[in-house]
Tab-separated table of C-alpha atoms and ligand atoms in Angstrom:
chain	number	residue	atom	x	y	z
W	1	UNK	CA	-7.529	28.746	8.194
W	2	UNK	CA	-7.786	26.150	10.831
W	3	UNK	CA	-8.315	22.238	9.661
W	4	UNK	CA	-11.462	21.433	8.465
W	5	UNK	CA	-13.891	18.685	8.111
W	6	UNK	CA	-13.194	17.379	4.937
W	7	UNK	CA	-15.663	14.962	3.464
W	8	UNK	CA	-13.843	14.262	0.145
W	9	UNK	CA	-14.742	10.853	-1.828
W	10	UNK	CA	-10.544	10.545	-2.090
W	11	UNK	CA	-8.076	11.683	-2.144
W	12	UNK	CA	-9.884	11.947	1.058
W	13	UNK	CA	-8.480	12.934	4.829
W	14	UNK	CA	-5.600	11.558	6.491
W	15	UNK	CA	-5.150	10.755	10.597
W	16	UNK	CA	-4.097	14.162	11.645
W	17	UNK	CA	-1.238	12.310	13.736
W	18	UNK	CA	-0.339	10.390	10.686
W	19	UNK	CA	-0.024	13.682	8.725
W	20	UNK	CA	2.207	15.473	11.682
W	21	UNK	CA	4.469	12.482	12.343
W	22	UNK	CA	5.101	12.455	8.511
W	23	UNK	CA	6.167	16.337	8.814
W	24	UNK	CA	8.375	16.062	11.710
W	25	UNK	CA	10.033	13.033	9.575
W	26	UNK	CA	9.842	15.380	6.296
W	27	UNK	CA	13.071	16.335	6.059
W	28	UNK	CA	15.645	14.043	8.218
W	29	UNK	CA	13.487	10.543	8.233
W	30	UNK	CA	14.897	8.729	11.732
W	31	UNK	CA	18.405	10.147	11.687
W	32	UNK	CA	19.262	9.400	8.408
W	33	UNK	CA	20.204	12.923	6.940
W	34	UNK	CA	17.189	12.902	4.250
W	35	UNK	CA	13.531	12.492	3.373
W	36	UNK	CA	12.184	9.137	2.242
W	37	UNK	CA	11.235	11.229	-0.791
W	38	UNK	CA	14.705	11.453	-1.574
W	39	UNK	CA	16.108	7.924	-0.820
W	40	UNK	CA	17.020	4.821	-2.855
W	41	UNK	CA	14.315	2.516	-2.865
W	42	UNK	CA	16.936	-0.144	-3.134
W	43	UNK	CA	18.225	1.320	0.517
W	44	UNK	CA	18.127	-0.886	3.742
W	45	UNK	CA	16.093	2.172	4.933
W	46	UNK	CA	13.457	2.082	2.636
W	47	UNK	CA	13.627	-1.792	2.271
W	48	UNK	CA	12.729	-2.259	5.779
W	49	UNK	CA	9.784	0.802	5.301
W	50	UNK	CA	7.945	-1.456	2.698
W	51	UNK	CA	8.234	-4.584	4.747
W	52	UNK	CA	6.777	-2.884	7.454
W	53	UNK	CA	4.227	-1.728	5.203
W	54	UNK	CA	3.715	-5.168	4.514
W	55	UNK	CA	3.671	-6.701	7.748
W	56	UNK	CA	1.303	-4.459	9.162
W	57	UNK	CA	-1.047	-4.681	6.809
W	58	UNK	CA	-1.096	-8.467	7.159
W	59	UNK	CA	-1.174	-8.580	10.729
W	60	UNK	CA	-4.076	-5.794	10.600
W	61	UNK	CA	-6.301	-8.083	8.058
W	62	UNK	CA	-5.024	-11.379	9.066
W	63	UNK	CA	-4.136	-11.993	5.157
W	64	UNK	CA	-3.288	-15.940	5.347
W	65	UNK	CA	0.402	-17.120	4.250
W	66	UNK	CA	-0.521	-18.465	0.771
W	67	UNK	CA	-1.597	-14.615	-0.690
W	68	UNK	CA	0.767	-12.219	-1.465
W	69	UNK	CA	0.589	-8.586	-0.811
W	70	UNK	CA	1.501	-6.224	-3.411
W	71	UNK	CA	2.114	-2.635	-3.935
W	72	UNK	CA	1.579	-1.242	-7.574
W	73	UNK	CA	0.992	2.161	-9.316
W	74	UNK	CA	-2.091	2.754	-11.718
W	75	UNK	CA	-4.862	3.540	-9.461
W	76	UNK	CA	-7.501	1.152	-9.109
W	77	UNK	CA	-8.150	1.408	-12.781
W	78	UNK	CA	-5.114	-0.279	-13.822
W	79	UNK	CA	-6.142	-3.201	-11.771
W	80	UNK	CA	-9.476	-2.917	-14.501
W	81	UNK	CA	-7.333	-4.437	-16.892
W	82	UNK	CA	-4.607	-5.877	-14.684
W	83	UNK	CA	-7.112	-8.288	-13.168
W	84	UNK	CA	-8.450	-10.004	-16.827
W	85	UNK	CA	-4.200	-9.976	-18.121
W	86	UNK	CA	-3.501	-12.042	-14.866
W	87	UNK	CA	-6.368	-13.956	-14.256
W	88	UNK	CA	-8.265	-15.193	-17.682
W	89	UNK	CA	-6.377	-17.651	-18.306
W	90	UNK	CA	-8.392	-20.684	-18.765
W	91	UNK	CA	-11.659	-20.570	-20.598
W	92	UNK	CA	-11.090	-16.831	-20.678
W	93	UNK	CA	-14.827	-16.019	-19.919
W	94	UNK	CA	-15.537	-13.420	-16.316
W	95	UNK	CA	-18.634	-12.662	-14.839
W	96	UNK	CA	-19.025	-9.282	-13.711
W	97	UNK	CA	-21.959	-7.544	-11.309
W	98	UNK	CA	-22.710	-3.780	-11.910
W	99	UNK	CA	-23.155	-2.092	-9.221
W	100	UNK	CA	-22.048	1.212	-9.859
W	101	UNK	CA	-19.848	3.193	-11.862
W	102	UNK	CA	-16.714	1.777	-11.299
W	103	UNK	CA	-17.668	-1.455	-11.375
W	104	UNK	CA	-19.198	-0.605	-14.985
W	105	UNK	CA	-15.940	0.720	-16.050
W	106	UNK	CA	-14.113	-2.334	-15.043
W	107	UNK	CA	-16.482	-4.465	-16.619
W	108	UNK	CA	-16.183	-2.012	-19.676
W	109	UNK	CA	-11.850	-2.708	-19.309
W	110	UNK	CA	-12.224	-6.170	-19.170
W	111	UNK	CA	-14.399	-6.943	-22.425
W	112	UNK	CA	-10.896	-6.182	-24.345
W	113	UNK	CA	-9.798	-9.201	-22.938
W	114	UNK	CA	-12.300	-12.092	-23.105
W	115	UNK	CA	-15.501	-13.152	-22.929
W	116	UNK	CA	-17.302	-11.083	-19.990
W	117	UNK	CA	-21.092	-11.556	-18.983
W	118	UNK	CA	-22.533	-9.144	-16.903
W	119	UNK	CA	-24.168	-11.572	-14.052
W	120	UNK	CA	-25.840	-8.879	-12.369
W	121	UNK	CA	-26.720	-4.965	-12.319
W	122	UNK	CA	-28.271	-2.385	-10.252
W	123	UNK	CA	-28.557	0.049	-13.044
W	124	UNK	CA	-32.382	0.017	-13.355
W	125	UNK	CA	-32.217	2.086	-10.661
W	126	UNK	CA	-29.958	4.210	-10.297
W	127	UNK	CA	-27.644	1.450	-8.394
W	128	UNK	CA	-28.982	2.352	-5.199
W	129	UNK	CA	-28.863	-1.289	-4.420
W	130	UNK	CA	-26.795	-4.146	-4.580
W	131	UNK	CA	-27.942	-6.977	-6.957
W	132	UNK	CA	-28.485	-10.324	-6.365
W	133	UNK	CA	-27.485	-13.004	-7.937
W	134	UNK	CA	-27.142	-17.207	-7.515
W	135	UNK	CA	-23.944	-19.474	-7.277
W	136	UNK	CA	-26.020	-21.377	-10.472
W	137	UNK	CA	-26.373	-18.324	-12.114
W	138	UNK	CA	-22.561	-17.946	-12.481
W	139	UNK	CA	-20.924	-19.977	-15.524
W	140	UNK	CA	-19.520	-23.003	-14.374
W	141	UNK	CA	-16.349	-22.238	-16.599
W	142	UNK	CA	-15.843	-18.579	-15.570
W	143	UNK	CA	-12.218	-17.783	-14.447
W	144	UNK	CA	-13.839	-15.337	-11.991
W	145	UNK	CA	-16.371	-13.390	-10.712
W	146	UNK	CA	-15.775	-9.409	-10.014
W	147	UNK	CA	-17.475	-7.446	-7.589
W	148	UNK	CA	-17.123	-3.807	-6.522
W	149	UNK	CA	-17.737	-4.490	-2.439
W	150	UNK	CA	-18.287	-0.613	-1.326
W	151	UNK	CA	-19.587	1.960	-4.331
W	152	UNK	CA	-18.531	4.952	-3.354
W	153	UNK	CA	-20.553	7.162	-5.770
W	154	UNK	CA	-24.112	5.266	-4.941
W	155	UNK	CA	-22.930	4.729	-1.291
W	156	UNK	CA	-24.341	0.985	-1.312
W	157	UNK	CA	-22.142	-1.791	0.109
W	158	UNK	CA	-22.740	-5.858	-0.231
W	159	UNK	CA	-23.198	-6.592	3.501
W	160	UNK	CA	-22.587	-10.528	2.422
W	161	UNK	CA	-20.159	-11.896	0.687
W	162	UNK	CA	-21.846	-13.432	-2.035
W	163	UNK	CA	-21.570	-17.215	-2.625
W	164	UNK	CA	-19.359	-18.256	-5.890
W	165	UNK	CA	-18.658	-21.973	-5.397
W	166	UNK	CA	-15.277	-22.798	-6.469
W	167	UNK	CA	-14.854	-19.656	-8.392
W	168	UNK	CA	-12.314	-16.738	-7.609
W	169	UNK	CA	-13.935	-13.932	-6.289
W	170	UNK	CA	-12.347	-11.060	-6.774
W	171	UNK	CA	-13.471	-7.540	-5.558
W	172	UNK	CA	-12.847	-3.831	-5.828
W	173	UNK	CA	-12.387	-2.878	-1.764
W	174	UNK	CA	-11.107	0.695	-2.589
W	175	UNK	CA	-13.540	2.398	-0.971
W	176	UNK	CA	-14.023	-0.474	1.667
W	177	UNK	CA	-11.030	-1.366	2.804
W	178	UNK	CA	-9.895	-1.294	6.360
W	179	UNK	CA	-13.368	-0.250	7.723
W	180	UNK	CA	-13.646	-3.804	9.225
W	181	UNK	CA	-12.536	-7.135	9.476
W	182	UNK	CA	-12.494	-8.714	6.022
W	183	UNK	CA	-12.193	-12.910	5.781
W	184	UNK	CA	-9.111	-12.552	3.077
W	185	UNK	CA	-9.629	-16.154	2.653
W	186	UNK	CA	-13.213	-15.681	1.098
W	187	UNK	CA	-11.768	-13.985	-1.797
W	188	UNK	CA	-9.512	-14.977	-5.046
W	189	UNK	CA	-8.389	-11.066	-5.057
W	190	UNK	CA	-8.805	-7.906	-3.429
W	191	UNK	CA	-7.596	-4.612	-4.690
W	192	UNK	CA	-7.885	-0.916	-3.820
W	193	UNK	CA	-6.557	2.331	-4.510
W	194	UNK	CA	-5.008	3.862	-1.524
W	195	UNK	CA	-6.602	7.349	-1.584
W	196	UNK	CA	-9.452	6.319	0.666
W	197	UNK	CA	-8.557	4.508	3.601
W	198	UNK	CA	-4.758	3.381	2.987
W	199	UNK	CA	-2.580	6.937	2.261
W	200	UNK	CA	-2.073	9.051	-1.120
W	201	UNK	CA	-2.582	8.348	-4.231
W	202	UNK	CA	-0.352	6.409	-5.934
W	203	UNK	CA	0.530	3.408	-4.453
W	204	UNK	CA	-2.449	0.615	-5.120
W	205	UNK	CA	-3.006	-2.476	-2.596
W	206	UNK	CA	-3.700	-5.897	-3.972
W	207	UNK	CA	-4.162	-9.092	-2.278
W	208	UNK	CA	-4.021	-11.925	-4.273
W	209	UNK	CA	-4.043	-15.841	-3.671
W	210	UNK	CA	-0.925	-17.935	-4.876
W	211	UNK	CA	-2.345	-20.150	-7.188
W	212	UNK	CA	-4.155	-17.209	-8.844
W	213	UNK	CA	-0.635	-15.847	-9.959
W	214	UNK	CA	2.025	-17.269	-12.545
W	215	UNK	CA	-0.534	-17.658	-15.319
W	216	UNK	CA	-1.061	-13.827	-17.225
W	217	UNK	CA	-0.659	-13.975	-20.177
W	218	UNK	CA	2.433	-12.951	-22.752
W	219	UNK	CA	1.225	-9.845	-23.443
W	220	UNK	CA	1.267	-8.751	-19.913
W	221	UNK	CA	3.722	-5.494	-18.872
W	222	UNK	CA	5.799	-6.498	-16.063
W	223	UNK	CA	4.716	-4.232	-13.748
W	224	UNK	CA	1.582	-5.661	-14.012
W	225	UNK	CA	2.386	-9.501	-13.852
W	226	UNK	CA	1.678	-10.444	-10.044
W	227	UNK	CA	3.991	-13.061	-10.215
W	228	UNK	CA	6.788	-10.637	-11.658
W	229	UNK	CA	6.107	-8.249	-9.068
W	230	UNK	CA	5.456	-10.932	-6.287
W	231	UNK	CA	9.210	-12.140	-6.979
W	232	UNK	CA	10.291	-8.961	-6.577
W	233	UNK	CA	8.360	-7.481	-3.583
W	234	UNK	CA	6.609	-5.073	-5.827
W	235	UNK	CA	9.753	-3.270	-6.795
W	236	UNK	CA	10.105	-4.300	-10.632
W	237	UNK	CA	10.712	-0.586	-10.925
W	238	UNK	CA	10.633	2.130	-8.683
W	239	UNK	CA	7.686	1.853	-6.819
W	240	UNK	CA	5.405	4.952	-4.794
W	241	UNK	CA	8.024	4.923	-1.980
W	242	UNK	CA	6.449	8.041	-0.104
W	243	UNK	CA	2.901	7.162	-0.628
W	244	UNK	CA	3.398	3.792	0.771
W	245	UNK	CA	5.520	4.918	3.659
W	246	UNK	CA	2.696	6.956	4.235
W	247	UNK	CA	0.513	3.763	4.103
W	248	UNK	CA	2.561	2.210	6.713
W	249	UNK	CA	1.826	4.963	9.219
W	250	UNK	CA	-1.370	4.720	8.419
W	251	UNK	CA	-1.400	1.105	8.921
W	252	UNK	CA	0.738	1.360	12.125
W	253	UNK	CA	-1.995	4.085	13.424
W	254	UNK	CA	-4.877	1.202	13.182
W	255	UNK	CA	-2.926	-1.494	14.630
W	256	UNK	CA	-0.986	0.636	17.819
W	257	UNK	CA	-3.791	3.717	18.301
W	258	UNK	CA	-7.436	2.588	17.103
W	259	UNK	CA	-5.845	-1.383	18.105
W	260	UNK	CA	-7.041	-3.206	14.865
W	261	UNK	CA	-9.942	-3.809	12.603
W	262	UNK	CA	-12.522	-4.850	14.965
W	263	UNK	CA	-12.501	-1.706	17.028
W	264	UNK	CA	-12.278	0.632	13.754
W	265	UNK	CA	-15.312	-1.085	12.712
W	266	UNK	CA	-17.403	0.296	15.843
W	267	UNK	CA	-16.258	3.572	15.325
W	268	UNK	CA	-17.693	3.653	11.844
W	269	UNK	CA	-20.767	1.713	12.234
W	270	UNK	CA	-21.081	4.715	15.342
W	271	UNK	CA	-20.482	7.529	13.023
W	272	UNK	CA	-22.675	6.428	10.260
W	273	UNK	CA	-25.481	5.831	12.568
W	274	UNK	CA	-25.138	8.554	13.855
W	275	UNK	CA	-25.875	10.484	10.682
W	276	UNK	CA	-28.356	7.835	8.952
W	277	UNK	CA	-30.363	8.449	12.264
W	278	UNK	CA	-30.774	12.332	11.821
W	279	UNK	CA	-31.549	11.589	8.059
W	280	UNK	CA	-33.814	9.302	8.488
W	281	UNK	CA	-35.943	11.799	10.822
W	282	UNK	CA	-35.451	14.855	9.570
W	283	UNK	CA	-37.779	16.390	6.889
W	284	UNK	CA	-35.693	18.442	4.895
W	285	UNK	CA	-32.796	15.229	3.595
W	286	UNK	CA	-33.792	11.802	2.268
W	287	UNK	CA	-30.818	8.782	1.758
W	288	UNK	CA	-30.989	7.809	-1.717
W	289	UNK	CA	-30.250	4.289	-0.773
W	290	UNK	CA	-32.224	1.400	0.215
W	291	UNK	CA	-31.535	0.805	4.437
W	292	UNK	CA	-30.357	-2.829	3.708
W	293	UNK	CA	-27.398	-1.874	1.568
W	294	UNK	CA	-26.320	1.433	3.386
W	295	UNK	CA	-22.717	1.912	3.513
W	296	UNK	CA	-20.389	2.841	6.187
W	297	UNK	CA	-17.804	4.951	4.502
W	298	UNK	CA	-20.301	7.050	2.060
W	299	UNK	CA	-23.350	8.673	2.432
W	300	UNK	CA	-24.899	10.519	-0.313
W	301	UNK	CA	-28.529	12.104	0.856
W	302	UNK	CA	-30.456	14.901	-1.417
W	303	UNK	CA	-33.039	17.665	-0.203
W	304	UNK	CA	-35.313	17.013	-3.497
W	305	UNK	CA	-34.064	20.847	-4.370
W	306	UNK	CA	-30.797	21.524	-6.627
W	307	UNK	CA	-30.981	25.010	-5.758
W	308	UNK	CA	-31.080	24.163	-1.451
W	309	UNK	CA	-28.631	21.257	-2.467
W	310	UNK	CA	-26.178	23.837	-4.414
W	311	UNK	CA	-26.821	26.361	-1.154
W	312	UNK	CA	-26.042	23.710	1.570
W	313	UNK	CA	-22.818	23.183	0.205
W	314	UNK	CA	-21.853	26.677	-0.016
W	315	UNK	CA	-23.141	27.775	3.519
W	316	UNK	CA	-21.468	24.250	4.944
W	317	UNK	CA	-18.222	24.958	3.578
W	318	UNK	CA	-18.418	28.590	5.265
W	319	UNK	CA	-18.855	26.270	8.589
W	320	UNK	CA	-15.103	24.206	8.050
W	321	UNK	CA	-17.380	21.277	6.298
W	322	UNK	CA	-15.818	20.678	2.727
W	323	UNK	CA	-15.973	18.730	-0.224
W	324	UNK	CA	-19.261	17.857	0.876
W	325	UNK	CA	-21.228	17.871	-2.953
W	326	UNK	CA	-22.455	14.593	-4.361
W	327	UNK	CA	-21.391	13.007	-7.681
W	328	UNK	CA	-23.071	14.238	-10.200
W	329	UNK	CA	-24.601	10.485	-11.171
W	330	UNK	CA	-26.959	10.815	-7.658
W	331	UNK	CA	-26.728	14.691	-7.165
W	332	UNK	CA	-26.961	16.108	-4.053
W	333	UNK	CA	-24.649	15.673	-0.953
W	334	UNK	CA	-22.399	12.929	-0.329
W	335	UNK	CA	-20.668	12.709	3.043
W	336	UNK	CA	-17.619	10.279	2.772
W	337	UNK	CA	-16.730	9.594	6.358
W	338	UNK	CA	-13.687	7.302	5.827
W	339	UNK	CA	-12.012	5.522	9.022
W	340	UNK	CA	-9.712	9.291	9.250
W	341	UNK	CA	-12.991	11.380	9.980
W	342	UNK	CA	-13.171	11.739	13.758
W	343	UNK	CA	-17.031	11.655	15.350
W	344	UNK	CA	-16.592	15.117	15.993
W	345	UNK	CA	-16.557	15.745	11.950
W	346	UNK	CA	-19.698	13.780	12.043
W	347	UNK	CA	-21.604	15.400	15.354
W	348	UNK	CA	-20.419	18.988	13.391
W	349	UNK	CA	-22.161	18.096	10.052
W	350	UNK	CA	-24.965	17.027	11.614
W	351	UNK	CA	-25.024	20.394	14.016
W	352	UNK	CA	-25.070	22.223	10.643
W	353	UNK	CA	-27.393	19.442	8.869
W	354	UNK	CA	-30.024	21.045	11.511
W	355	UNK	CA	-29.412	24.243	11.375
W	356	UNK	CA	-29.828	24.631	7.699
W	357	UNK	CA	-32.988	22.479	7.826
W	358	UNK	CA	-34.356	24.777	10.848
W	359	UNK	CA	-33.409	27.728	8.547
W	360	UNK	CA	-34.515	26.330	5.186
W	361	UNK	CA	-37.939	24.656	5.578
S	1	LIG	N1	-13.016	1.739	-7.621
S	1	LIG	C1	-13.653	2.453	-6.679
S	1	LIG	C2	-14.643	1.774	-5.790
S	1	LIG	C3	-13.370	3.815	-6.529
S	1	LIG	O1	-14.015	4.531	-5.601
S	1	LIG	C4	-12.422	4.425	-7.382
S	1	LIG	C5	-12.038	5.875	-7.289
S	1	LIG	N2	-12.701	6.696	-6.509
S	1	LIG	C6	-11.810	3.640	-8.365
S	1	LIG	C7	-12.116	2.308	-8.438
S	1	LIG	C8	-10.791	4.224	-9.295
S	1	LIG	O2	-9.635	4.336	-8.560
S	1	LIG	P1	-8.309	5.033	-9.059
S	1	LIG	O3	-8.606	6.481	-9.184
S	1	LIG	O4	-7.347	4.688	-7.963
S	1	LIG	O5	-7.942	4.415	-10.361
């Protein structure tokens, strides 16, 4: 089987050169008689991987000097409770907005912890928007406000950065992450899991503000204490040494081959036109989200039939387009076209998009 187009949610596709420079490195990485699999993370070698890692990433977003840049395990979800441990710390009360699942489930995490108001929610219906909310609506006390920036189930995405005063805001950019410039400075924390935009699973990004950190409470495992792991450049314990060598191809591919954030966000906002357009005139699929908070990275779209739903699927992945089925929360399709899907994925799904419709209605 040749490579397909593979329009998974995450773990989702990789840069094809990231994934063939990795091989040819597989099993002597540069001249040093074994894999970075099988090396001491405590090695000069792999010391000078994860600070490349590192400096990439910061030159890529411009993260300012006073946040530090840390690589954990967990997943995303960890971060669910990681985030309350580290951060409610003074009246111990968080607002959260709903958005979407995960932002429900973090909400859900965080409740274990403190006092946690839910400041706004798209649930009504069916989060296929993103909720509004005021800076006075926000408790004047809170220790922060959480937002999920990109839901990758719903496929919605806050196109602002909402307004929260003096407050920390800190935000879920799993799904979000790298697709364009971000203003680091705006938030009190950003965190995502890497299987999206960053590398493999495993290794989990967070960006956090100094004065944020030093202040988790007792309680707190180490490897979750930011400062902990900020004094020890994320390697308390052994950390995910392949996936975030990985990450630091990946993050050497946007800076030296797509040349930075800027440029990576035409080529999405390109691609997901590109699609959105052919939805939005076609008369077989319909977007289940409203046009103003459209994401970039995931579209879901629905023919209004489970049965023609269930048999696109099955006749697309026949045509090299995979993991193509929507969540089961919206139903039908879902394209996730992360910054690794070329146009070409996206000019072949639509190809087939029109096919199926000229065969099917
Ligand atoms: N947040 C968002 C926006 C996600 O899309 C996901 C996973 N798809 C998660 C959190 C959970 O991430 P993880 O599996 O890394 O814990």
């Amino acid at each position: 089987m040749s490579r397909v187009y593979n329009f998974s949610a995450g773990p989702a596709c990789l840069p094809l050169k990231v994934l063939e420079r990795a091989a040819s490195e597989m099993t002597n990485y540069n001249d040093n008689g074994m894999s970075v699999m099988e090396m001491s993370h405590r090695s000069p070698v792999y010391e000078a991987i994860i600070a490349e890692a590192e400096q990439t990433l910061r030159k890529i977003m411009n993260i300012p000097e006073n946040y530090k840049v840390l690589f954990l395990q967990g997943g995303a979800t960890l971060q669910f409770a990681g985030i309350p441990m580290n951060l409610l710390n003074g009246s111990g009360k968080a607002d959260y907005v709903i958005s979407g699942q995960f932002s429900n489930n973090a909400y859900e995490e965080a409740k274990k912890y403190g006092d946690i108001k839910i400041l706004a929610s798209s649930k009504d219906e069916n989060f296929s928007y993103i909720p509004q909310f005021k800076a006075s609506d926000i408790r004047q006390d809170a220790d922060y406000v959480h937002i999920c920036q990109n839901n990758t189930i719903y496929g919605t995405v806050f196109k602002e950065i909402p307004d929260t005063g003096n407050i920390p805001l800190v935000s879920d950019v799993s799904s979000y992450i790298l697709s364009e410039p971000i203003d680091v400075s705006k938030f009190g924390l950003l965190y995502a899991g890497a299987q999206k935009n960053i590398g493999p699973s495993g290794v989990t990004v967070v960006i956090v503000r100094d004065d944020l950190i030093g202040k988790a409470r007792p309680s707190t495992p180490k490897v979750m204490d930011y400062k902990v792991q900020a004094e020890n450049d994320s390697m308390i314990n052994t950390p995910a040494c392949y996936s975030i060598y990985i990450a630091m191809l990946v993050f050497k591919w946007i800076m030296e081959d797509i040349g930075g954030l800027e440029t990576m966000q035409k080529i999405n906002v390109n691609k997901a036109q590109i699609l959105y357009d052919f939805i939005d005139n076609s008369k077989l699929y319909k977007s289940t989200v409203k046009k103003e908070f459209r994401s970039i990275m995931n579209v879901p779209f629905i023919t209004g039939s489970e049965d023609l739903d269930n048999k696109f699927v099955k006749e697309a992945a026949k045509n090299g387009i995979v993991t193509i089925k929507g969540h089961r929360a919206v139903g039908g399709m879902r394209a996730s076209i992360y910054n690794a899907m070329p146009v070409e994925g996206i000019k072949a799904l639509v190809e087939f998009m029109k096919k199926f419709e000229n065969e099917n209605v």
